[in-house]
CSV table of N, CA, C and O in Angstrom, one decimal:
chain,number,residue,atom,x,y,z
L,204,GLN,N,8.3,45.6,-93.4
L,204,GLN,CA,6.8,45.4,-93.2
L,204,GLN,C,6.4,44.2,-94.0
L,204,GLN,O,6.9,44.0,-95.2
L,205,VAL,N,5.6,43.4,-93.4
L,205,VAL,CA,5.0,42.2,-94.1
L,205,VAL,C,3.5,42.3,-94.0
L,205,VAL,O,2.9,42.6,-93.0
L,206,GLN,N,2.9,42.0,-95.1
L,206,GLN,CA,1.4,41.9,-95.2
L,206,GLN,C,1.0,40.5,-95.5
L,206,GLN,O,1.6,39.8,-96.3
L,207,LEU,N,0.0,40.0,-94.8
L,207,LEU,CA,-0.5,38.7,-94.9
L,207,LEU,C,-2.0,38.7,-95.3
L,207,LEU,O,-2.8,39.5,-94.7
L,208,GLU,N,-2.4,37.8,-96.2
L,208,GLU,CA,-3.8,37.7,-96.6
L,208,GLU,C,-4.2,36.3,-96.6
L,208,GLU,O,-3.7,35.5,-97.4
L,209,GLU,N,-5.1,35.9,-95.8
L,209,GLU,CA,-5.6,34.5,-95.7
L,209,GLU,C,-6.8,34.4,-96.7
L,209,GLU,O,-7.5,35.3,-97.0
L,210,SER,N,-6.9,33.2,-97.2
L,210,SER,CA,-8.0,32.8,-98.1
L,210,SER,C,-8.3,31.3,-97.9
L,210,SER,O,-7.5,30.6,-97.4
L,211,GLY,N,-9.4,30.9,-98.5
L,211,GLY,CA,-9.8,29.5,-98.5
L,211,GLY,C,-10.8,29.1,-97.5
L,211,GLY,O,-11.2,27.9,-97.5
L,212,GLY,N,-11.2,29.9,-96.6
L,212,GLY,CA,-12.2,29.6,-95.6
L,212,GLY,C,-13.5,29.5,-96.2
L,212,GLY,O,-13.8,29.8,-97.4
L,213,GLY,N,-14.5,28.9,-95.4
L,213,GLY,CA,-15.8,28.8,-95.9
L,213,GLY,C,-16.6,27.9,-95.1
L,213,GLY,O,-16.2,27.6,-93.9
L,214,LEU,N,-17.8,27.5,-95.6
L,214,LEU,CA,-18.7,26.6,-94.9
L,214,LEU,C,-18.5,25.2,-95.4
L,214,LEU,O,-18.6,24.9,-96.6
L,215,VAL,N,-18.3,24.2,-94.5
L,215,VAL,CA,-18.2,22.8,-94.9
L,215,VAL,C,-18.8,21.9,-93.9
L,215,VAL,O,-19.0,22.3,-92.7
L,216,GLN,N,-19.3,20.8,-94.3
L,216,GLN,CA,-19.9,19.8,-93.4
L,216,GLN,C,-18.9,19.1,-92.6
L,216,GLN,O,-17.7,18.9,-93.1
L,217,ALA,N,-19.2,18.6,-91.5
L,217,ALA,CA,-18.3,17.8,-90.7
L,217,ALA,C,-17.8,16.6,-91.5
L,217,ALA,O,-18.6,16.0,-92.3
L,218,GLY,N,-16.5,16.4,-91.4
L,218,GLY,CA,-15.9,15.3,-92.2
L,218,GLY,C,-15.3,15.8,-93.5
L,218,GLY,O,-14.5,15.1,-94.1
L,219,GLY,N,-15.6,17.1,-93.8
L,219,GLY,CA,-15.1,17.6,-95.1
L,219,GLY,C,-13.7,18.2,-94.9
L,219,GLY,O,-13.0,18.1,-93.9
L,220,SER,N,-13.2,18.8,-96.0
L,220,SER,CA,-11.9,19.3,-96.0
L,220,SER,C,-11.8,20.8,-96.6
L,220,SER,O,-12.7,21.2,-97.4
L,221,LEU,N,-10.8,21.5,-96.2
L,221,LEU,CA,-10.6,22.8,-96.7
L,221,LEU,C,-9.1,23.0,-96.7
L,221,LEU,O,-8.3,22.4,-95.9
L,222,ARG,N,-8.6,23.9,-97.6
L,222,ARG,CA,-7.2,24.3,-97.6
L,222,ARG,C,-7.1,25.8,-97.5
L,222,ARG,O,-7.6,26.5,-98.4
L,223,LEU,N,-6.5,26.2,-96.4
L,223,LEU,CA,-6.3,27.6,-96.2
L,223,LEU,C,-5.0,28.1,-96.8
L,223,LEU,O,-4.0,27.3,-96.8
L,224,SER,N,-5.0,29.3,-97.3
L,224,SER,CA,-3.7,29.8,-97.9
L,224,SER,C,-3.5,31.2,-97.2
L,224,SER,O,-4.4,31.9,-96.8
L,225,CYS,N,-2.2,31.4,-97.0
L,225,CYS,CA,-1.7,32.7,-96.5
L,225,CYS,C,-0.7,33.2,-97.4
L,225,CYS,O,0.4,32.7,-97.4
L,226,ALA,N,-1.0,34.3,-98.1
L,226,ALA,CA,-0.1,34.9,-99.1
L,226,ALA,C,0.6,36.1,-98.4
L,226,ALA,O,-0.1,37.0,-97.9
L,227,ALA,N,1.9,36.1,-98.4
L,227,ALA,CA,2.7,37.2,-97.8
L,227,ALA,C,3.3,38.1,-98.9
L,227,ALA,O,3.7,37.6,-100.0
L,228,SER,N,3.4,39.3,-98.5
L,228,SER,CA,4.0,40.3,-99.4
L,228,SER,C,4.8,41.3,-98.6
L,228,SER,O,4.7,41.3,-97.3
L,229,GLY,N,5.5,42.1,-99.2
L,229,GLY,CA,6.4,43.0,-98.5
L,229,GLY,C,7.8,42.5,-98.3
L,229,GLY,O,8.3,41.8,-99.2
L,230,ARG,N,8.3,42.6,-97.1
L,230,ARG,CA,9.6,42.1,-96.8
L,230,ARG,C,9.6,40.7,-96.4
L,230,ARG,O,9.9,40.3,-95.3
L,231,THR,N,9.2,39.8,-97.3
L,231,THR,CA,9.0,38.4,-97.0
L,231,THR,C,10.3,37.7,-96.8
L,231,THR,O,10.3,36.6,-96.2
L,232,ASP,N,11.4,38.3,-97.2
L,232,ASP,CA,12.7,37.7,-97.0
L,232,ASP,C,13.1,37.7,-95.5
L,232,ASP,O,13.9,36.9,-95.0
L,233,SER,N,12.4,38.5,-94.7
L,233,SER,CA,12.7,38.5,-93.3
L,233,SER,C,11.9,37.5,-92.5
L,233,SER,O,12.2,37.2,-91.3
L,234,MET,N,11.0,36.8,-93.1
L,234,MET,CA,10.2,35.8,-92.4
L,234,MET,C,11.0,34.5,-92.2
L,234,MET,O,11.6,34.0,-93.1
L,235,TYR,N,10.8,33.9,-91.0
L,235,TYR,CA,11.5,32.7,-90.7
L,235,TYR,C,10.7,31.7,-90.0
L,235,TYR,O,11.1,30.5,-89.9
L,236,HIS,N,9.5,32.1,-89.6
L,236,HIS,CA,8.6,31.1,-88.9
L,236,HIS,C,7.2,31.5,-89.2
L,236,HIS,O,6.8,32.7,-89.0
L,237,MET,N,6.4,30.5,-89.6
L,237,MET,CA,5.0,30.8,-89.9
L,237,MET,C,4.1,29.9,-89.1
L,237,MET,O,4.5,28.8,-88.7
L,238,ALA,N,2.9,30.4,-88.8
L,238,ALA,CA,2.0,29.7,-87.9
L,238,ALA,C,0.6,30.0,-88.3
L,238,ALA,O,0.3,31.1,-88.8
L,239,TRP,N,-0.3,29.1,-87.9
L,239,TRP,CA,-1.7,29.4,-87.9
L,239,TRP,C,-2.3,29.3,-86.5
L,239,TRP,O,-1.9,28.5,-85.7
L,240,PHE,N,-3.2,30.3,-86.3
L,240,PHE,CA,-3.9,30.3,-85.0
L,240,PHE,C,-5.4,30.4,-85.4
L,240,PHE,O,-5.8,30.7,-86.5
L,241,ARG,N,-6.2,30.1,-84.4
L,241,ARG,CA,-7.7,30.3,-84.6
L,241,ARG,C,-8.3,30.8,-83.4
L,241,ARG,O,-7.8,30.7,-82.3
L,242,GLN,N,-9.5,31.4,-83.6
L,242,GLN,CA,-10.2,32.0,-82.5
L,242,GLN,C,-11.7,31.8,-82.7
L,242,GLN,O,-12.2,32.3,-83.7
L,243,ALA,N,-12.3,31.1,-81.8
L,243,ALA,CA,-13.8,30.9,-81.9
L,243,ALA,C,-14.5,32.0,-81.0
L,243,ALA,O,-13.8,32.5,-80.1
L,244,PRO,N,-15.7,32.3,-81.3
L,244,PRO,CA,-16.4,33.3,-80.5
L,244,PRO,C,-16.4,33.0,-79.1
L,244,PRO,O,-16.7,31.9,-78.6
L,245,GLY,N,-16.1,34.0,-78.3
L,245,GLY,CA,-16.0,33.8,-76.8
L,245,GLY,C,-14.8,33.1,-76.3
L,245,GLY,O,-14.8,32.8,-75.1
L,246,LYS,N,-13.9,32.7,-77.2
L,246,LYS,CA,-12.8,31.9,-76.7
L,246,LYS,C,-11.5,32.7,-77.0
L,246,LYS,O,-11.5,33.6,-77.9
L,247,GLU,N,-10.4,32.3,-76.4
L,247,GLU,CA,-9.1,32.9,-76.6
L,247,GLU,C,-8.5,32.4,-77.9
L,247,GLU,O,-8.9,31.2,-78.3
L,248,ARG,N,-7.7,33.2,-78.5
L,248,ARG,CA,-7.0,32.7,-79.7
L,248,ARG,C,-6.1,31.5,-79.3
L,248,ARG,O,-5.4,31.6,-78.3
L,249,GLU,N,-6.1,30.5,-80.1
L,249,GLU,CA,-5.3,29.3,-79.8
L,249,GLU,C,-4.4,28.9,-81.0
L,249,GLU,O,-4.7,29.1,-82.1
L,250,PHE,N,-3.3,28.3,-80.6
L,250,PHE,CA,-2.3,27.9,-81.6
L,250,PHE,C,-2.8,26.7,-82.3
L,250,PHE,O,-3.5,25.8,-81.7
L,251,VAL,N,-2.6,26.6,-83.6
L,251,VAL,CA,-3.0,25.5,-84.4
L,251,VAL,C,-1.8,24.7,-85.0
L,251,VAL,O,-1.7,23.5,-84.8
L,252,ALA,N,-1.0,25.4,-85.7
L,252,ALA,CA,0.1,24.7,-86.4
L,252,ALA,C,1.2,25.7,-86.7
L,252,ALA,O,0.9,26.9,-86.9
L,253,ALA,N,2.4,25.3,-86.8
L,253,ALA,CA,3.5,26.2,-87.2
L,253,ALA,C,4.6,25.4,-87.9
L,253,ALA,O,4.7,24.2,-87.9
L,254,THR,N,5.4,26.2,-88.7
L,254,THR,CA,6.5,25.6,-89.4
L,254,THR,C,7.7,26.6,-89.4
L,254,THR,O,7.4,27.8,-89.5
L,255,SER,N,8.9,26.1,-89.4
L,255,SER,CA,10.1,26.9,-89.5
L,255,SER,C,10.6,26.8,-90.9
L,255,SER,O,10.7,25.7,-91.4
L,256,LYS,N,11.0,27.9,-91.5
L,256,LYS,CA,11.5,27.9,-92.8
L,256,LYS,C,12.8,27.2,-92.9
L,256,LYS,O,13.1,26.6,-94.0
L,257,SER,N,13.6,27.3,-91.9
L,257,SER,CA,15.0,26.9,-92.0
L,257,SER,C,15.1,25.4,-92.2
L,257,SER,O,15.9,24.9,-93.0
L,258,ASP,N,14.3,24.6,-91.5
L,258,ASP,CA,14.4,23.1,-91.6
L,258,ASP,C,13.0,22.5,-91.9
L,258,ASP,O,12.9,21.3,-91.9
L,259,SER,N,12.0,23.3,-92.1
L,259,SER,CA,10.6,22.8,-92.4
L,259,SER,C,10.0,22.0,-91.3
L,259,SER,O,9.1,21.2,-91.5
L,260,SER,N,10.6,22.1,-90.1
L,260,SER,CA,10.0,21.4,-89.0
L,260,SER,C,8.6,22.0,-88.7
L,260,SER,O,8.3,23.1,-89.0
L,261,THR,N,7.7,21.1,-88.2
L,261,THR,CA,6.4,21.5,-87.9
L,261,THR,C,5.9,21.1,-86.5
L,261,THR,O,6.5,20.3,-85.9
L,262,SER,N,4.9,21.8,-86.1
L,262,SER,CA,4.4,21.5,-84.8
L,262,SER,C,2.9,21.7,-84.9
L,262,SER,O,2.4,22.6,-85.7
L,263,TYR,N,2.1,21.0,-84.1
L,263,TYR,CA,0.7,21.0,-84.1
L,263,TYR,C,0.0,21.0,-82.8
L,263,TYR,O,0.6,20.4,-81.8
L,264,ALA,N,-1.1,21.6,-82.6
L,264,ALA,CA,-1.9,21.5,-81.4
L,264,ALA,C,-2.4,20.0,-81.4
L,264,ALA,O,-2.7,19.4,-82.4
L,265,ASP,N,-2.5,19.5,-80.2
L,265,ASP,CA,-3.0,18.1,-80.1
L,265,ASP,C,-4.4,17.9,-80.7
L,265,ASP,O,-4.7,16.9,-81.3
L,266,SER,N,-5.2,19.0,-80.7
L,266,SER,CA,-6.5,18.9,-81.2
L,266,SER,C,-6.6,18.7,-82.7
L,266,SER,O,-7.7,18.2,-83.2
L,267,VAL,N,-5.5,19.0,-83.4
L,267,VAL,CA,-5.6,18.9,-84.9
L,267,VAL,C,-4.6,17.9,-85.4
L,267,VAL,O,-4.5,17.7,-86.6
L,268,LYS,N,-3.7,17.3,-84.6
L,268,LYS,CA,-2.8,16.4,-85.1
L,268,LYS,C,-3.4,15.2,-85.8
L,268,LYS,O,-4.4,14.7,-85.4
L,269,GLY,N,-2.8,14.9,-86.9
L,269,GLY,CA,-3.4,13.8,-87.8
L,269,GLY,C,-4.4,14.3,-88.7
L,269,GLY,O,-4.8,13.5,-89.6
L,270,ARG,N,-4.9,15.5,-88.6
L,270,ARG,CA,-6.0,16.0,-89.4
L,270,ARG,C,-5.5,17.2,-90.2
L,270,ARG,O,-6.0,17.4,-91.4
L,271,PHE,N,-4.7,18.1,-89.7
L,271,PHE,CA,-4.2,19.3,-90.3
L,271,PHE,C,-2.8,19.1,-90.7
L,271,PHE,O,-2.0,18.5,-90.0
L,272,THR,N,-2.4,19.8,-91.8
L,272,THR,CA,-1.0,19.8,-92.3
L,272,THR,C,-0.6,21.2,-92.7
L,272,THR,O,-1.3,21.8,-93.5
L,273,ILE,N,0.4,21.7,-92.1
L,273,ILE,CA,1.0,23.0,-92.5
L,273,ILE,C,2.1,22.8,-93.5
L,273,ILE,O,2.9,21.9,-93.3
L,274,SER,N,2.2,23.6,-94.5
L,274,SER,CA,3.2,23.5,-95.5
L,274,SER,C,3.5,24.9,-96.0
L,274,SER,O,2.6,25.8,-95.9
L,275,GLY,N,4.6,25.1,-96.7
L,275,GLY,CA,4.9,26.4,-97.3
L,275,GLY,C,5.5,26.3,-98.6
L,275,GLY,O,6.1,25.3,-99.0
L,276,ASP,N,5.4,27.3,-99.4
L,276,ASP,CA,6.0,27.4,-100.7
L,276,ASP,C,6.8,28.7,-100.7
L,276,ASP,O,6.2,29.8,-100.9
L,277,ASN,N,8.1,28.6,-100.5
L,277,ASN,CA,8.9,29.8,-100.3
L,277,ASN,C,8.9,30.7,-101.6
L,277,ASN,O,8.9,31.9,-101.6
L,278,ALA,N,8.9,30.0,-102.8
L,278,ALA,CA,8.9,30.7,-104.0
L,278,ALA,C,7.6,31.6,-104.2
L,278,ALA,O,7.7,32.6,-104.8
L,279,LYS,N,6.5,31.1,-103.6
L,279,LYS,CA,5.3,31.9,-103.7
L,279,LYS,C,5.0,32.7,-102.5
L,279,LYS,O,4.0,33.4,-102.4
L,280,ASN,N,5.9,32.6,-101.5
L,280,ASN,CA,5.7,33.3,-100.2
L,280,ASN,C,4.3,33.0,-99.6
L,280,ASN,O,3.6,33.9,-99.2
L,281,THR,N,4.0,31.8,-99.6
L,281,THR,CA,2.7,31.3,-99.2
L,281,THR,C,2.8,30.1,-98.3
L,281,THR,O,3.6,29.2,-98.5
L,282,VAL,N,2.0,30.2,-97.3
L,282,VAL,CA,1.9,29.0,-96.3
L,282,VAL,C,0.5,28.5,-96.4
L,282,VAL,O,-0.5,29.3,-96.6
L,283,TYR,N,0.3,27.2,-96.3
L,283,TYR,CA,-1.0,26.5,-96.4
L,283,TYR,C,-1.3,25.8,-95.1
L,283,TYR,O,-0.4,25.4,-94.4
L,284,LEU,N,-2.6,25.6,-94.9
L,284,LEU,CA,-3.1,24.7,-93.9
L,284,LEU,C,-4.1,23.8,-94.5
L,284,LEU,O,-5.2,24.2,-94.8
L,285,GLN,N,-3.7,22.6,-94.7
L,285,GLN,CA,-4.6,21.6,-95.3
L,285,GLN,C,-5.4,20.9,-94.1
L,285,GLN,O,-4.8,20.4,-93.2
L,286,MET,N,-6.7,21.0,-94.2
L,286,MET,CA,-7.5,20.6,-93.1
L,286,MET,C,-8.5,19.5,-93.6
L,286,MET,O,-9.2,19.7,-94.5
L,287,ILE,N,-8.4,18.3,-93.0
L,287,ILE,CA,-9.3,17.2,-93.3
L,287,ILE,C,-10.0,16.8,-92.1
L,287,ILE,O,-9.7,17.1,-91.0
L,288,SER,N,-11.0,16.0,-92.3
L,288,SER,CA,-11.8,15.4,-91.2
L,288,SER,C,-12.3,16.5,-90.3
L,288,SER,O,-12.2,16.4,-89.1
L,289,LEU,N,-12.8,17.6,-90.9
L,289,LEU,CA,-13.1,18.7,-90.0
L,289,LEU,C,-14.3,18.4,-89.1
L,289,LEU,O,-15.2,17.6,-89.4
L,290,LYS,N,-14.2,19.0,-87.9
L,290,LYS,CA,-15.2,18.8,-86.9
L,290,LYS,C,-15.9,20.2,-86.6
L,290,LYS,O,-15.3,21.2,-86.8
L,291,PRO,N,-17.1,20.2,-86.1
L,291,PRO,CA,-17.7,21.4,-85.7
L,291,PRO,C,-16.8,22.2,-84.7
L,291,PRO,O,-16.9,23.5,-84.7
L,292,GLU,N,-16.1,21.6,-83.9
L,292,GLU,CA,-15.2,22.2,-83.0
L,292,GLU,C,-14.1,23.0,-83.6
L,292,GLU,O,-13.4,23.8,-83.0
L,293,ASP,N,-13.8,22.8,-84.9
L,293,ASP,CA,-12.8,23.5,-85.7
L,293,ASP,C,-13.4,24.9,-86.2
L,293,ASP,O,-12.6,25.6,-86.7
L,294,THR,N,-14.6,25.1,-86.0
L,294,THR,CA,-15.2,26.4,-86.4
L,294,THR,C,-14.5,27.5,-85.7
L,294,THR,O,-14.5,27.6,-84.4
L,295,ALA,N,-14.0,28.5,-86.4
L,295,ALA,CA,-13.3,29.6,-85.9
L,295,ALA,C,-12.8,30.5,-87.0
L,295,ALA,O,-12.9,30.1,-88.2
L,296,VAL,N,-12.3,31.7,-86.6
L,296,VAL,CA,-11.6,32.5,-87.6
L,296,VAL,C,-10.1,32.1,-87.5
L,296,VAL,O,-9.5,32.0,-86.4
L,297,TYR,N,-9.6,31.7,-88.6
L,297,TYR,CA,-8.2,31.3,-88.7
L,297,TYR,C,-7.3,32.4,-89.2
L,297,TYR,O,-7.6,33.1,-90.2
L,298,TYR,N,-6.2,32.6,-88.4
L,298,TYR,CA,-5.3,33.7,-88.6
L,298,TYR,C,-3.9,33.1,-89.0
L,298,TYR,O,-3.4,32.2,-88.4
L,299,CYS,N,-3.3,33.8,-90.0
L,299,CYS,CA,-1.9,33.5,-90.3
L,299,CYS,C,-1.0,34.4,-89.6
L,299,CYS,O,-1.3,35.6,-89.5
L,300,ARG,N,0.1,33.9,-89.1
L,300,ARG,CA,1.1,34.7,-88.4
L,300,ARG,C,2.5,34.5,-88.9
L,300,ARG,O,2.9,33.3,-89.1
L,301,ALA,N,3.2,35.5,-89.2
L,301,ALA,CA,4.5,35.4,-89.7
L,301,ALA,C,5.4,36.1,-88.7
L,301,ALA,O,5.2,37.2,-88.2
L,302,ARG,N,6.5,35.4,-88.3
L,302,ARG,CA,7.5,35.9,-87.4
L,302,ARG,C,8.7,36.3,-88.3
L,302,ARG,O,9.2,35.5,-89.1
L,303,ALA,N,9.1,37.6,-88.1
L,303,ALA,CA,10.1,38.1,-89.0
L,303,ALA,C,11.2,38.8,-88.2
L,303,ALA,O,11.0,39.2,-87.1
L,304,ARG,N,12.4,38.8,-88.8
L,304,ARG,CA,13.5,39.5,-88.3
L,304,ARG,C,13.5,40.9,-88.8
L,304,ARG,O,13.4,41.2,-90.0
L,305,VAL,N,13.4,41.9,-87.8
L,305,VAL,CA,13.4,43.3,-88.2
L,305,VAL,C,14.5,44.0,-87.4
L,305,VAL,O,14.5,44.1,-86.2
L,306,GLY,N,15.5,44.3,-88.2
L,306,GLY,CA,16.7,44.9,-87.5
L,306,GLY,C,17.3,43.9,-86.6
L,306,GLY,O,17.6,42.8,-87.0
L,307,THR,N,17.5,44.3,-85.4
L,307,THR,CA,18.1,43.4,-84.4
L,307,THR,C,17.0,42.6,-83.6
L,307,THR,O,17.4,41.8,-82.7
L,308,GLY,N,15.8,42.9,-83.9
L,308,GLY,CA,14.7,42.3,-83.1
L,308,GLY,C,13.8,41.4,-84.0
L,308,GLY,O,14.1,41.0,-85.1
L,309,LEU,N,12.7,41.1,-83.4
L,309,LEU,CA,11.7,40.2,-84.0
L,309,LEU,C,10.3,40.9,-84.0
L,309,LEU,O,10.0,41.6,-83.1
L,310,THR,N,9.6,40.6,-85.0
L,310,THR,CA,8.2,41.2,-85.1
L,310,THR,C,7.3,40.1,-85.7
L,310,THR,O,7.6,39.4,-86.6
L,311,ASP,N,6.1,40.0,-85.1
L,311,ASP,CA,5.0,39.2,-85.6
L,311,ASP,C,4.1,40.0,-86.4
L,311,ASP,O,3.7,41.1,-86.0
L,312,TYR,N,3.7,39.4,-87.5
L,312,TYR,CA,2.7,40.0,-88.4
L,312,TYR,C,1.5,39.1,-88.5
L,312,TYR,O,1.6,37.9,-88.5
L,313,TRP,N,0.3,39.7,-88.5
L,313,TRP,CA,-0.9,38.9,-88.6
L,313,TRP,C,-1.8,39.3,-89.7
L,313,TRP,O,-1.9,40.4,-90.1
L,314,GLY,N,-2.5,38.3,-90.3
L,314,GLY,CA,-3.5,38.5,-91.3
L,314,GLY,C,-4.8,38.9,-90.7
L,314,GLY,O,-4.9,38.9,-89.5
L,315,GLN,N,-5.8,39.2,-91.5
L,315,GLN,CA,-7.1,39.6,-91.1
L,315,GLN,C,-7.9,38.4,-90.7
L,315,GLN,O,-9.0,38.6,-90.0
L,316,GLY,N,-7.6,37.2,-91.1
L,316,GLY,CA,-8.3,36.0,-90.7
L,316,GLY,C,-9.3,35.6,-91.8
L,316,GLY,O,-9.7,36.4,-92.6
L,317,THR,N,-9.6,34.3,-91.8
L,317,THR,CA,-10.6,33.8,-92.7
L,317,THR,C,-11.5,32.8,-91.9
L,317,THR,O,-11.0,32.1,-91.1
L,318,GLN,N,-12.8,32.9,-92.1
L,318,GLN,CA,-13.7,32.2,-91.4
L,318,GLN,C,-13.9,30.8,-91.9
L,318,GLN,O,-14.0,30.5,-93.1
L,319,VAL,N,-13.8,29.8,-90.9
L,319,VAL,CA,-14.1,28.4,-91.2
L,319,VAL,C,-15.2,28.0,-90.4
L,319,VAL,O,-15.2,28.1,-89.1
L,320,THR,N,-16.3,27.5,-91.0
L,320,THR,CA,-17.5,27.1,-90.3
L,320,THR,C,-17.7,25.6,-90.7
L,320,THR,O,-17.9,25.3,-91.9
L,321,VAL,N,-17.8,24.8,-89.7
L,321,VAL,CA,-18.0,23.3,-89.9
L,321,VAL,C,-19.4,23.0,-89.3
L,321,VAL,O,-19.6,23.1,-88.1
L,322,SER,N,-20.3,22.6,-90.1
L,322,SER,CA,-21.6,22.2,-89.7
L,322,SER,C,-21.7,20.7,-89.4
L,322,SER,O,-21.0,19.9,-89.9
L,323,SER,N,-22.6,20.4,-88.4
L,323,SER,CA,-22.7,19.0,-88.0
L,323,SER,C,-23.7,18.3,-88.9
L,323,SER,O,-24.4,18.9,-89.7
């Protein structure tokens, strides 16, 4: 079992910055892929950014490339999302997702989310 807790969300003006944190606990040794998703009211959850622990490779949604950076600290079992040049369109609940090896299978774990609101 893995537990995830997001933090760092809040209200910021357009052009501002925020850093989101996702702290993992439990069987963190099983995690091998971390990602951030977001969901705005009335919209589907969408992919934002991801990183693989094995090689630290990253991927980003086109809408956030050049503005968001995902990183991780394995010693702290924490993944971050540095967000700069925020736009009102970035307003959403941001969720942390951990993909873990469980037995012979795979399991995704989700945090409760943290609200990011960007005002114009």
